[in-house]
Coordinates of C-alpha atoms in Angstrom, one line a residue:
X1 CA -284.6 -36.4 -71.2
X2 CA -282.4 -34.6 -73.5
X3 CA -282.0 -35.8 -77.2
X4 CA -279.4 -38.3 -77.8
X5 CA -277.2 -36.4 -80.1
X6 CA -276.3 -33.8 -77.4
X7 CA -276.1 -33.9 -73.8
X8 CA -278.0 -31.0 -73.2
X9 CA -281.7 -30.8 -73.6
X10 CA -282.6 -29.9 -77.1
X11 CA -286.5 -30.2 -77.5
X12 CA -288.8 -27.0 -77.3
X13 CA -290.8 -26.4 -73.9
X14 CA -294.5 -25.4 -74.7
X15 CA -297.0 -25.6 -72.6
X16 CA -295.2 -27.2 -69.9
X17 CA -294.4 -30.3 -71.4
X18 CA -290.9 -30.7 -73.5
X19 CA -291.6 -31.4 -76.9
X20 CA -290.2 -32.2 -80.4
X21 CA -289.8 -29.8 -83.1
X22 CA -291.8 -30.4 -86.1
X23 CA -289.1 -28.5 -88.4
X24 CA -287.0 -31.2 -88.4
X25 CA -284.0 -28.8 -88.4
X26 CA -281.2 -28.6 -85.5
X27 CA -278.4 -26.4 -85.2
X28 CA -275.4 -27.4 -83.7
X29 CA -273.4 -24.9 -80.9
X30 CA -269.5 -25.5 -80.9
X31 CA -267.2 -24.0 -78.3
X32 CA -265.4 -21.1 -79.7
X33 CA -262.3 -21.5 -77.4
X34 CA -260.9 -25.2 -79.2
X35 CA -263.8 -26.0 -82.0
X36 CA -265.4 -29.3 -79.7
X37 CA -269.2 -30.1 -80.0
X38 CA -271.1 -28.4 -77.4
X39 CA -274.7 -30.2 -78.2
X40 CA -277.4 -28.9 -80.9
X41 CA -281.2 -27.7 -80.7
X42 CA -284.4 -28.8 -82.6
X43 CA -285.3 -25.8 -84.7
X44 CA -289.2 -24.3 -84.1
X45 CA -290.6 -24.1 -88.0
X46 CA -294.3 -22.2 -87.7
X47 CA -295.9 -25.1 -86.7
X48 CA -294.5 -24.8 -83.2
X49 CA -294.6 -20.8 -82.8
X50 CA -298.0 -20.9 -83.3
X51 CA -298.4 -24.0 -81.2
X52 CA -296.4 -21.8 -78.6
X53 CA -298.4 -18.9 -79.4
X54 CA -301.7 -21.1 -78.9
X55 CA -300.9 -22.4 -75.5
X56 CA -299.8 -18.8 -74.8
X57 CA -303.4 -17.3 -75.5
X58 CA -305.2 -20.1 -73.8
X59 CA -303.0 -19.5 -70.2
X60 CA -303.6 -15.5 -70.6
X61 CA -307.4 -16.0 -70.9
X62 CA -307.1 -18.6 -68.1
X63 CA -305.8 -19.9 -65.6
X64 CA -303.0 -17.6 -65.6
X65 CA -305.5 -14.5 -65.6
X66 CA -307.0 -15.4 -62.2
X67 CA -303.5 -14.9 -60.6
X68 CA -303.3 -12.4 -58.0
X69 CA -299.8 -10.1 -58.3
X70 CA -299.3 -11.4 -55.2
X71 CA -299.6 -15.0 -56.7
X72 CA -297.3 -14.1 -59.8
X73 CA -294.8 -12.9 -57.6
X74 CA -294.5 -16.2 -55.3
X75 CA -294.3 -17.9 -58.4
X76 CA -291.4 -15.7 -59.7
X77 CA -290.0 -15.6 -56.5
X78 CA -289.7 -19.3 -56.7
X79 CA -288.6 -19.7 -59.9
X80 CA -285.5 -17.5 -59.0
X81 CA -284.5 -19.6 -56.0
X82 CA -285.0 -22.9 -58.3
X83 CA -282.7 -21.7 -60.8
X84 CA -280.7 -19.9 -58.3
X85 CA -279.3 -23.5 -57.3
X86 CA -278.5 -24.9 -61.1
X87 CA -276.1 -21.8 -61.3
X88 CA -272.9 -23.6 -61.6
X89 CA -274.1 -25.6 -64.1
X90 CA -275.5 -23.1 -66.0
X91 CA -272.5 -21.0 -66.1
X92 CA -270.2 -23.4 -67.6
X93 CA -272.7 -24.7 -70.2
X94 CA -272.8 -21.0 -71.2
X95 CA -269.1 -20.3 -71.3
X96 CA -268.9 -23.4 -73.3
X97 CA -271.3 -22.2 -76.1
X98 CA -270.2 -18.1 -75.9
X99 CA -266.8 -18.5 -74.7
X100 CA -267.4 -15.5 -72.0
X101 CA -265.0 -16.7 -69.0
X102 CA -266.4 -18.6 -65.9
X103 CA -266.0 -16.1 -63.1
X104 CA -268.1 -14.1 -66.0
X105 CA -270.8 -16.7 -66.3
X106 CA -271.0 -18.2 -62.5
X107 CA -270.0 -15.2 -60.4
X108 CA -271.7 -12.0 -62.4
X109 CA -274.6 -13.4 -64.8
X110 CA -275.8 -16.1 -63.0
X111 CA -276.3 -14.2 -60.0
X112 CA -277.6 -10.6 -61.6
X113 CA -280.0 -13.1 -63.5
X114 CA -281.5 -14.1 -60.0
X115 CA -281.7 -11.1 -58.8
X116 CA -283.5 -9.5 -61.7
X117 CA -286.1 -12.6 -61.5
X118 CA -286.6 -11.1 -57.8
X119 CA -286.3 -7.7 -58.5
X120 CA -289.2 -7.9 -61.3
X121 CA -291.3 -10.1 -58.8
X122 CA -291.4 -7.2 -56.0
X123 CA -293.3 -5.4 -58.6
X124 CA -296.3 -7.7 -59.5
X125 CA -298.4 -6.8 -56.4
X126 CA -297.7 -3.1 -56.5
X127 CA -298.8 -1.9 -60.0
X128 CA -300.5 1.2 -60.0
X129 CA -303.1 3.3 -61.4
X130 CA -304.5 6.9 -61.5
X131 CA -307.9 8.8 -61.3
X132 CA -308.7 12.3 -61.8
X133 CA -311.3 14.0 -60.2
X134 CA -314.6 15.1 -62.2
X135 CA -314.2 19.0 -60.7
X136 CA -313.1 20.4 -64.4
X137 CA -315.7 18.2 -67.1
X138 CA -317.7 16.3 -64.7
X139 CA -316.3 12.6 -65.6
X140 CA -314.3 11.1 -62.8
X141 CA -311.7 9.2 -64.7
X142 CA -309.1 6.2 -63.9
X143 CA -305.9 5.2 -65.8
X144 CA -305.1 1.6 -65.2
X145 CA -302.1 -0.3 -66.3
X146 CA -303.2 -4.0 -68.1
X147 CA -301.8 -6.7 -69.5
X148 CA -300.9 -6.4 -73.3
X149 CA -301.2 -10.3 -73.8
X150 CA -299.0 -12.9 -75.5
X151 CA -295.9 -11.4 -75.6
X152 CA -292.7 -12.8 -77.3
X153 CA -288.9 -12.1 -76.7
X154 CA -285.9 -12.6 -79.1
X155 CA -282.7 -12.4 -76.8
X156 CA -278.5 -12.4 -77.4
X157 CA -275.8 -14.3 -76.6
X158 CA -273.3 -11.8 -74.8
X159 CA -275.4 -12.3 -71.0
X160 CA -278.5 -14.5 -72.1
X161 CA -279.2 -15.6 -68.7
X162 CA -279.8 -11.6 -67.6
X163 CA -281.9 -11.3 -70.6
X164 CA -283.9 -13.8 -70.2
X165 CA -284.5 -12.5 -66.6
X166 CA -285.5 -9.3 -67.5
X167 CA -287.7 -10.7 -70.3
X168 CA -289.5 -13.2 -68.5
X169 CA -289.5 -11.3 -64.9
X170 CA -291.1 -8.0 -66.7
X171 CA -293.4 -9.8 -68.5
X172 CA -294.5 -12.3 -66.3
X173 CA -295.1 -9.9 -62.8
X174 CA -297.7 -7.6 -65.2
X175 CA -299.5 -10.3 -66.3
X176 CA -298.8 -11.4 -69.7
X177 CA -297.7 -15.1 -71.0
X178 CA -294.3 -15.1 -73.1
X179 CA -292.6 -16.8 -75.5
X180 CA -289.0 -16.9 -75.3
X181 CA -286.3 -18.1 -77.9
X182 CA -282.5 -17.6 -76.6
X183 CA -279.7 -17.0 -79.5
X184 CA -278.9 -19.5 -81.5
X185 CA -275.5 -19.4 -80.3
X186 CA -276.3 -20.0 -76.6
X187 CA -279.3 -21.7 -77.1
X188 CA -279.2 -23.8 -74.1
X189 CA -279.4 -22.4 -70.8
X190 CA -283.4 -21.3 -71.1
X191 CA -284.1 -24.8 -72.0
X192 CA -281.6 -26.0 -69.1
X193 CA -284.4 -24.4 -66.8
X194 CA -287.6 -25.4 -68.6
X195 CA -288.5 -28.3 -66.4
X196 CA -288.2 -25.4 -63.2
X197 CA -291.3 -23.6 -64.9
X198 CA -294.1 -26.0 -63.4
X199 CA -292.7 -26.2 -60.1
X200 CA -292.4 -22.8 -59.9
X201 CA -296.4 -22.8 -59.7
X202 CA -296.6 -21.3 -63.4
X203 CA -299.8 -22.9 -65.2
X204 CA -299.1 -24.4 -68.5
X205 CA -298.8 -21.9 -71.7
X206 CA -297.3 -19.1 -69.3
X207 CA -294.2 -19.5 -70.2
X208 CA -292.9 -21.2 -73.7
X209 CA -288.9 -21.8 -74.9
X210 CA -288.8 -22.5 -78.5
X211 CA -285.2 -22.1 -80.4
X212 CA -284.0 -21.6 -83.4
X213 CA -282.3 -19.1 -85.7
X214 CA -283.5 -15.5 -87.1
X215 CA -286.1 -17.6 -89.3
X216 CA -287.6 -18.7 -86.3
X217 CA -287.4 -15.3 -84.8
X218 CA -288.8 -13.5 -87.7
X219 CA -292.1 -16.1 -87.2
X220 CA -292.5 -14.5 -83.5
X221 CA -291.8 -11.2 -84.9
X222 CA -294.7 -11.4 -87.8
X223 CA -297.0 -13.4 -85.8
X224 CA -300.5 -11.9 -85.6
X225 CA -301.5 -13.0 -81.9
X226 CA -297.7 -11.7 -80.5
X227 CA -298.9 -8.5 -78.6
X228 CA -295.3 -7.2 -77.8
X229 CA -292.0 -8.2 -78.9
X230 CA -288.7 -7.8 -77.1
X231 CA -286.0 -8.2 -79.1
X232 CA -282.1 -7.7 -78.1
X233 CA -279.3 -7.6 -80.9
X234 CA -277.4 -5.4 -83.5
X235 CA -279.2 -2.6 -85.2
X236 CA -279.6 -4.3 -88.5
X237 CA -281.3 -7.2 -87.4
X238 CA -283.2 -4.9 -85.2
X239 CA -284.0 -2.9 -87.8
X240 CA -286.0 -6.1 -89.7
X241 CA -287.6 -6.9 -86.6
X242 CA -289.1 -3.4 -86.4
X243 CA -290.6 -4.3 -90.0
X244 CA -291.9 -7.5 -89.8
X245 CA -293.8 -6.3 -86.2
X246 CA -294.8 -3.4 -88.2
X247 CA -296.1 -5.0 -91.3
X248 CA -297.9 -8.0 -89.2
X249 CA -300.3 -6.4 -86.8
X250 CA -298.1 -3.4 -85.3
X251 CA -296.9 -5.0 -82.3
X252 CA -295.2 -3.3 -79.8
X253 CA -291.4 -3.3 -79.9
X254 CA -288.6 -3.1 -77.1
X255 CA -285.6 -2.7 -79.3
X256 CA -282.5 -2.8 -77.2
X257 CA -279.7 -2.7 -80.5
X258 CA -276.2 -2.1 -80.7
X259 CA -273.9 0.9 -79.6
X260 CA -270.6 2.8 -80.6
X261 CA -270.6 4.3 -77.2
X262 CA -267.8 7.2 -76.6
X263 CA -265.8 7.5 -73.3
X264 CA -265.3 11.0 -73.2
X265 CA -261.8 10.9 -70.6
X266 CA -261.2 14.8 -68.9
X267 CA -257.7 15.7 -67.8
X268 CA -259.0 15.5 -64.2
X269 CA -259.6 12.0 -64.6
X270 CA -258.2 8.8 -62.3
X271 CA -256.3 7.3 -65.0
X272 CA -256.1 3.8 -63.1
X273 CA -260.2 3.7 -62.8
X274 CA -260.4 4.6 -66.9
X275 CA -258.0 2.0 -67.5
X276 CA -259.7 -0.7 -65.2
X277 CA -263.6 0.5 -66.8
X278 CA -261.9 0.4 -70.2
X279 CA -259.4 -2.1 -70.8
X280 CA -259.4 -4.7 -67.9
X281 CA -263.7 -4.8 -67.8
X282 CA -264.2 -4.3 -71.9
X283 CA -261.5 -7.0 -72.8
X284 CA -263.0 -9.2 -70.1
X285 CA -265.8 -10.8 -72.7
X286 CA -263.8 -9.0 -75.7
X287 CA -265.4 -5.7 -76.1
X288 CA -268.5 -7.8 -76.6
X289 CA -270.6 -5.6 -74.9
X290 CA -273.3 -2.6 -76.3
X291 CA -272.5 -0.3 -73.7
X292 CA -268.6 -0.7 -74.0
X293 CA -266.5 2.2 -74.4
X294 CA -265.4 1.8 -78.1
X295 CA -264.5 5.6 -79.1
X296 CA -262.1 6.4 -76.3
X297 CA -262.3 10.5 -76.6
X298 CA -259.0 11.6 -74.2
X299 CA -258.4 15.1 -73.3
X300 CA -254.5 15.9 -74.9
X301 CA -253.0 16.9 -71.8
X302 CA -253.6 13.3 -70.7
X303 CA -253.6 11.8 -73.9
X304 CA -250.1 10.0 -73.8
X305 CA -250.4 8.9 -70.6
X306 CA -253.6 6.8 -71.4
X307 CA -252.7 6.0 -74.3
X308 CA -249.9 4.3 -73.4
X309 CA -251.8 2.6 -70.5
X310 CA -254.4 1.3 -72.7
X311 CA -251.4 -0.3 -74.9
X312 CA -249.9 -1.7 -72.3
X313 CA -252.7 -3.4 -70.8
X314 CA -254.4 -4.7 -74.0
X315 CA -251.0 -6.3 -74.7
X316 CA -250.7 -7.6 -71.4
X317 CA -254.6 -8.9 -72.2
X318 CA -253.0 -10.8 -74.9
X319 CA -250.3 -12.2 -73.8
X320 CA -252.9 -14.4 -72.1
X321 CA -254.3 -15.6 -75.6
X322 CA -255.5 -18.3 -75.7
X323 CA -256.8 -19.4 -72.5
X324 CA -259.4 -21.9 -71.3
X325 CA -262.5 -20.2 -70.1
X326 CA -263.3 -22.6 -68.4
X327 CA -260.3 -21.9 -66.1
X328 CA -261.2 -19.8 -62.8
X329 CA -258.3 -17.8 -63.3
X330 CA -259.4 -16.9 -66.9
X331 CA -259.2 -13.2 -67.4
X332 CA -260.6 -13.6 -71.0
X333 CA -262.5 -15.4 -73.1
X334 CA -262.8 -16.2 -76.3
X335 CA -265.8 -14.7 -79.1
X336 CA -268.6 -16.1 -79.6
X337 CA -268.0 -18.0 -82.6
X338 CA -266.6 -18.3 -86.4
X339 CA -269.6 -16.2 -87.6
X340 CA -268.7 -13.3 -85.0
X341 CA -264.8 -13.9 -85.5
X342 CA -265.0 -13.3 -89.2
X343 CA -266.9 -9.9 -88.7
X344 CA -264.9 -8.8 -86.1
X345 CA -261.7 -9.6 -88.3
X346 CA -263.6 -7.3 -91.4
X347 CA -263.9 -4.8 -89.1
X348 CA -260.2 -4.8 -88.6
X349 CA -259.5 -4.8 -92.1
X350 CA -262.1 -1.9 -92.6
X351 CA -260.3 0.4 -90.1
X352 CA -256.7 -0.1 -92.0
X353 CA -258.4 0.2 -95.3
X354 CA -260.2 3.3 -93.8
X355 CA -256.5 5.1 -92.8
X356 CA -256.7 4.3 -89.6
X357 CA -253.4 3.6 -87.6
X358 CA -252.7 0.2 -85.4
X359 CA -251.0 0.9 -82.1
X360 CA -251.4 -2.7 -81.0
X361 CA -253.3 -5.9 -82.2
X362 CA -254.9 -5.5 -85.2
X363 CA -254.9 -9.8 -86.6
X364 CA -256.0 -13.2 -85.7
X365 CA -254.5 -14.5 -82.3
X366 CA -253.3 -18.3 -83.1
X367 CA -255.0 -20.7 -85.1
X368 CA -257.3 -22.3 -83.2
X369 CA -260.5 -20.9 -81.3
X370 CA -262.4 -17.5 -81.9
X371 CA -259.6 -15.5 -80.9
X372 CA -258.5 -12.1 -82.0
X373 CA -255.6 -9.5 -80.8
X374 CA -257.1 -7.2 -78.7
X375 CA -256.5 -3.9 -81.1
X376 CA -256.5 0.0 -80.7
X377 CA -256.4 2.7 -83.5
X378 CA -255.9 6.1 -83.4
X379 CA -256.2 8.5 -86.2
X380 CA -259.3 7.1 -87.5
X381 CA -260.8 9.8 -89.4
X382 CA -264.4 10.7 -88.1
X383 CA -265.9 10.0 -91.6
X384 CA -265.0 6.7 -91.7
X385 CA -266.9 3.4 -91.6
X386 CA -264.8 2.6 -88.2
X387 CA -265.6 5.1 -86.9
X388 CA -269.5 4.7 -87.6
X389 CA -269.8 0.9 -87.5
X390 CA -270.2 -1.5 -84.2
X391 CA -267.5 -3.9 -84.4
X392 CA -268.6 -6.0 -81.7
X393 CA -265.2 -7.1 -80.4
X394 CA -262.2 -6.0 -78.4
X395 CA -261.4 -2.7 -80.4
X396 CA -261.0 0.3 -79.4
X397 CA -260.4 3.6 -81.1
X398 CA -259.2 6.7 -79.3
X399 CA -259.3 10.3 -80.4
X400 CA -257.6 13.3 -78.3
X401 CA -259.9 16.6 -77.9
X402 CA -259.2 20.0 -76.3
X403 CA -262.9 21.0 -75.2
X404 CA -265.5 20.2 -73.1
X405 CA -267.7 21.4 -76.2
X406 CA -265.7 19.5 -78.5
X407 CA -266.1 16.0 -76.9
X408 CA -269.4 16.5 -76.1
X409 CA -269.4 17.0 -80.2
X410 CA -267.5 14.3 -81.1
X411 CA -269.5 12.2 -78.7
X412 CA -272.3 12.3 -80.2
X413 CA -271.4 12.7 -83.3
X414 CA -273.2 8.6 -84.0
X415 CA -276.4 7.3 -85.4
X416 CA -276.2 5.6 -82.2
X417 CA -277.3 6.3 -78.5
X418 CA -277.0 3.1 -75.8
X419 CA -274.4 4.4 -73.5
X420 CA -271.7 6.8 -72.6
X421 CA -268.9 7.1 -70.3
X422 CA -267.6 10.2 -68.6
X423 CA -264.4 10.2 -66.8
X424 CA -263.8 13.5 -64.1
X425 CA -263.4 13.9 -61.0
X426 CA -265.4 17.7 -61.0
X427 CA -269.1 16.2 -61.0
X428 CA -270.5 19.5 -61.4
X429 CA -268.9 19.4 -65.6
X430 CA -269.5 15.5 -65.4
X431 CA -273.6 16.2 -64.8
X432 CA -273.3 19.0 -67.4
X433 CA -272.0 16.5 -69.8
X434 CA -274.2 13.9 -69.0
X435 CA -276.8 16.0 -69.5
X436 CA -276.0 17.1 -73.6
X437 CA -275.0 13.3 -74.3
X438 CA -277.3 11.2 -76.6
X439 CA -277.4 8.4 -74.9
X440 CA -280.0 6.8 -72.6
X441 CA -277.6 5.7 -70.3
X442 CA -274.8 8.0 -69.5
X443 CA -272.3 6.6 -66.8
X444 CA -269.2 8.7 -64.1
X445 CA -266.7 6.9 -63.8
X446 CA -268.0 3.3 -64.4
X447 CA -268.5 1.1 -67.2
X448 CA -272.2 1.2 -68.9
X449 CA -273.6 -2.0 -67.1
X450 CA -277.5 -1.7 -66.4
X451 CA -279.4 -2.7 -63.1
X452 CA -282.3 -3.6 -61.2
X453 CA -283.9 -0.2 -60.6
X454 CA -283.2 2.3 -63.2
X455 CA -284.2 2.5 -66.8
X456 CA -281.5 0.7 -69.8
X457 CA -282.1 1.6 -73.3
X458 CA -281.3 3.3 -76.3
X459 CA -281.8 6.4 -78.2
X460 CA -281.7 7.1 -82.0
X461 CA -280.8 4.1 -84.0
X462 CA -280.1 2.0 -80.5
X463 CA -283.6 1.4 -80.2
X464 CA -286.2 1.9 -77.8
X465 CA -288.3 0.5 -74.8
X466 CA -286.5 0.2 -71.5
X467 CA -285.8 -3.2 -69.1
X468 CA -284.9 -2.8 -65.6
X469 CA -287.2 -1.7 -62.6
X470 CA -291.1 -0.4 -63.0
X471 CA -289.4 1.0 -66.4
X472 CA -289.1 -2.6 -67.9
X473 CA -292.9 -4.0 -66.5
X474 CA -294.2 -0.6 -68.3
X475 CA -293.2 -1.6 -71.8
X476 CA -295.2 -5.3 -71.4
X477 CA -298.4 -3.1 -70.3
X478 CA -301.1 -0.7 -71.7
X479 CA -302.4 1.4 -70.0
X480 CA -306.7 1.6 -69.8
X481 CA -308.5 5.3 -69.4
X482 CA -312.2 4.5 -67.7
X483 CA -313.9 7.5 -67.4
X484 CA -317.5 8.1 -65.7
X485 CA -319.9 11.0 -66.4
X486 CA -320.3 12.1 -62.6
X487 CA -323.6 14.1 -64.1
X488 CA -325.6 11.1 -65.1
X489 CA -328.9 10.8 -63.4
X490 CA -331.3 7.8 -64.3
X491 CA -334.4 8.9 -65.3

């Protein structure tokens, strides 16, 4: 039963069962498109994370340890289809507490989030090992890949129900029990799924939803029996959950952060896909996504042309402003709330302040709802804090070069290193690019979105670790070197 102040359930799940928190504290979700109460959450103090942590320990020495892959993969397998049929319901109760439109929600997350489940679940029963043959020192030795325990993952907000499948699916199929807290400001559609975890054949303590804000995150992060810690976010928090794991007991980390990715756009380009990848699919959430294209580099003799169509279509973007995203016809949502309004809006300010020029957008869109003009600059100087800062919203600045050299330069020229976009149509320079970005995930002629076999993750100050395929199941293991002295002989 969900808790009588919101319609949604609110308690935490820990070991199976749906329980209260003993914090005391809830936190309240609002819809960003019109301000109306969405529902709230009980707030896990450290009472319940280590109650979560407890029931976590006792399944991974347990029952959950006698589990064949084969048996963790039925279970995940199930899991998937269960939640597979809540979809619609899911996706609106997430657009409601993001704002991310509901052909976003229903027809891309909810369906990728399946799959991922799936995906991860073909892996359990097929996790390998190595030996080595005793011919060079005389010890035959094995490499296997085990379990690293209780395990703990911090997610966002921007495609929680992806997250939460590459979390759980990664760390459940190699063996570990997890602990799993959504954001705080779409809290609710890990707990709308809780109840799926026991008849999905999971024993109790595998799987545990607590929620709560970055106080309850930081407990997860410092906790002493919390073997590896997920965590998905902007750099800074990032940066303090890289401490506290440090400073506790030197937990692992899979730091997926934030991105000021470049779209480096050649003269040979198809202007129609560049404009599609980078106006009609960034403005689609508004540019709330790591991977999005937010330092548009254009080669000059195209430079007008794109420029132009990238004006045009971000005012066409807001001439929809503001819409229901609720609405299937919704090509736009609204942010994610008044905290994330009010830093996109500084980051606005900071680029005028910084010299940068507006071509279009650049303010507040109405009065009601977490809506802002969808905004390019050009000119920004390179030095800048616009230049060097995520934003996090639907802002764009583009910068004309005349090199291949050059944008590789100004590409990279970040602390950061998610994603990068490279528009040609001669693949032999668009591999040559590829190759000298910084970036762990360097697209042609697409947008930056992951998948269910490759590696997605950051370099330099974008963090670390990898989800997605045998990549992701790696990061929630450790791996074992047995060795044998092929030489023995009992006396």
């Amino acid at each position: 039963m969900a808790d009588k102040e919101t319609p949604y359930e609110s308690r935490l799940f820990i070991n199976n069962e749906f329980v209260h928190a003993t914090s005391g504290r809830t936190l309240s979700v609002h819809n960003p498109a019109n301000g109306d109460y969405v529902g709230c959450v009980e707030v896990a103090g450290a009472g319940d994370v280590d109650a979560a942590v407890r029931a976590a320990g006792a399944a991974f020495k347990g029952p959950w340890s006698t589990f064949t892959g084969a048996k963790r993969r039925d279970c995940l397998i199930k899991f998937a289809d269960l939640i597979e049929k809540r979809i619609e319901t899911l996706a609106r109760v997430e657009t409601l507490s993001m704002g991310a439109p509901i052909m976003f929600t229903q027809h891309l997350l909810g369906p990728w989030s399946v799959s991922a489940l799936k995906a991860a679940a073909g892996y359990a029963d097929k996790i390998e090992g190595q030996s080595f043959t005793d011919q060079d020192d005389g010890m035959y030795k094995i490499v296997e890949w085990c379990p690293a325990g209780v395990c703990a993952a911090l997610s966002t907000w921007n495609a929680g129900l992806v997250y939460f499948a590459f979390y759980v699916g990664a760390a459940l199929a190699s063996g570990n029990t997890l602990i799993y807290k959504a954001s705080e400001k779409s809290p609710f559609n890990a707990l709308m799924i809780a109840d799926l975890i026991p008849e999905a054949g999971f024993p109790p303590g595998v799987l545990n939803i607590v929620s709560g804000d970055g106080e309850t995150g930081a407990l997860l992060a410092s906790h002493m029996q919390v073997r590896v810690l997920g965590f998905t976010g902007s750099a800074p928090t990032g940066k303090k959950v890289a401490e506290l794991a440090a400073q506790s007991n030197m937990k692992k980390t899979i730091l997926e952060l934030g991105g000021k990715a470049p779209g480096i756009v050649f003269d040979d380009c198809d202007v129609k896909n560049v404009l599609q990848v980078c106006a009609q699919h960034f403005l689609a959430i508004n540019g709330q996504a790591c991977t999005a294209s937010t330092r548009l580099l254009v080669q000059s003799a195209v430079a007008d042309q794109i420029t132009q169509g990238m004006k045009e279509a971000f005012e066409q973007v807001e001439a929809m402003m503001p819409c229901d995203p609720l609405d299937p016809t919704a090509g736009v949502g609204a942010l994610a709330d008044e905290k994330q309004l009010r830093h996109v809006l500084d980051g606005l300010e900071m680029g005028k302040q910084s010299g940068g020029r507006v071509l279009t957008g650049g303010s507040r869109k109405g009065t009601v709802g977490c809506y802002v003009q969808p905004t390019i600059f050009v000119d920004v100087d390179e030095d800048s804090r616009l230049w060097r800062e995520e934003v996090y919203g639907p802002v764009v600045l583009i910068k004309t070069f005349e090199t291949e050299e050059e944008a590789i330069r100004l590409g990279n020229d970040t602390e950061y290193g998610l994603a990068a976009q490279i528009f040609t149509t001669d693949m032999a320079r668009a591999i040559r690019v590829a190759r000298k970005m910084e970036a762990g995930v360097v697209s042609i002629n697409a947008g930056g979105v992951g998948d269910l076999q490759s590696a997605f993750g950051g370099t330099k100050a974008s963090g670390h670790g990898r989800t997605g395929g045998w990549y992701g199941l790696r990061e929630f293991m450790e791996p074992k070197t047995i060795k044998i002295n092929m030489n023995y002989r009992q006396d």
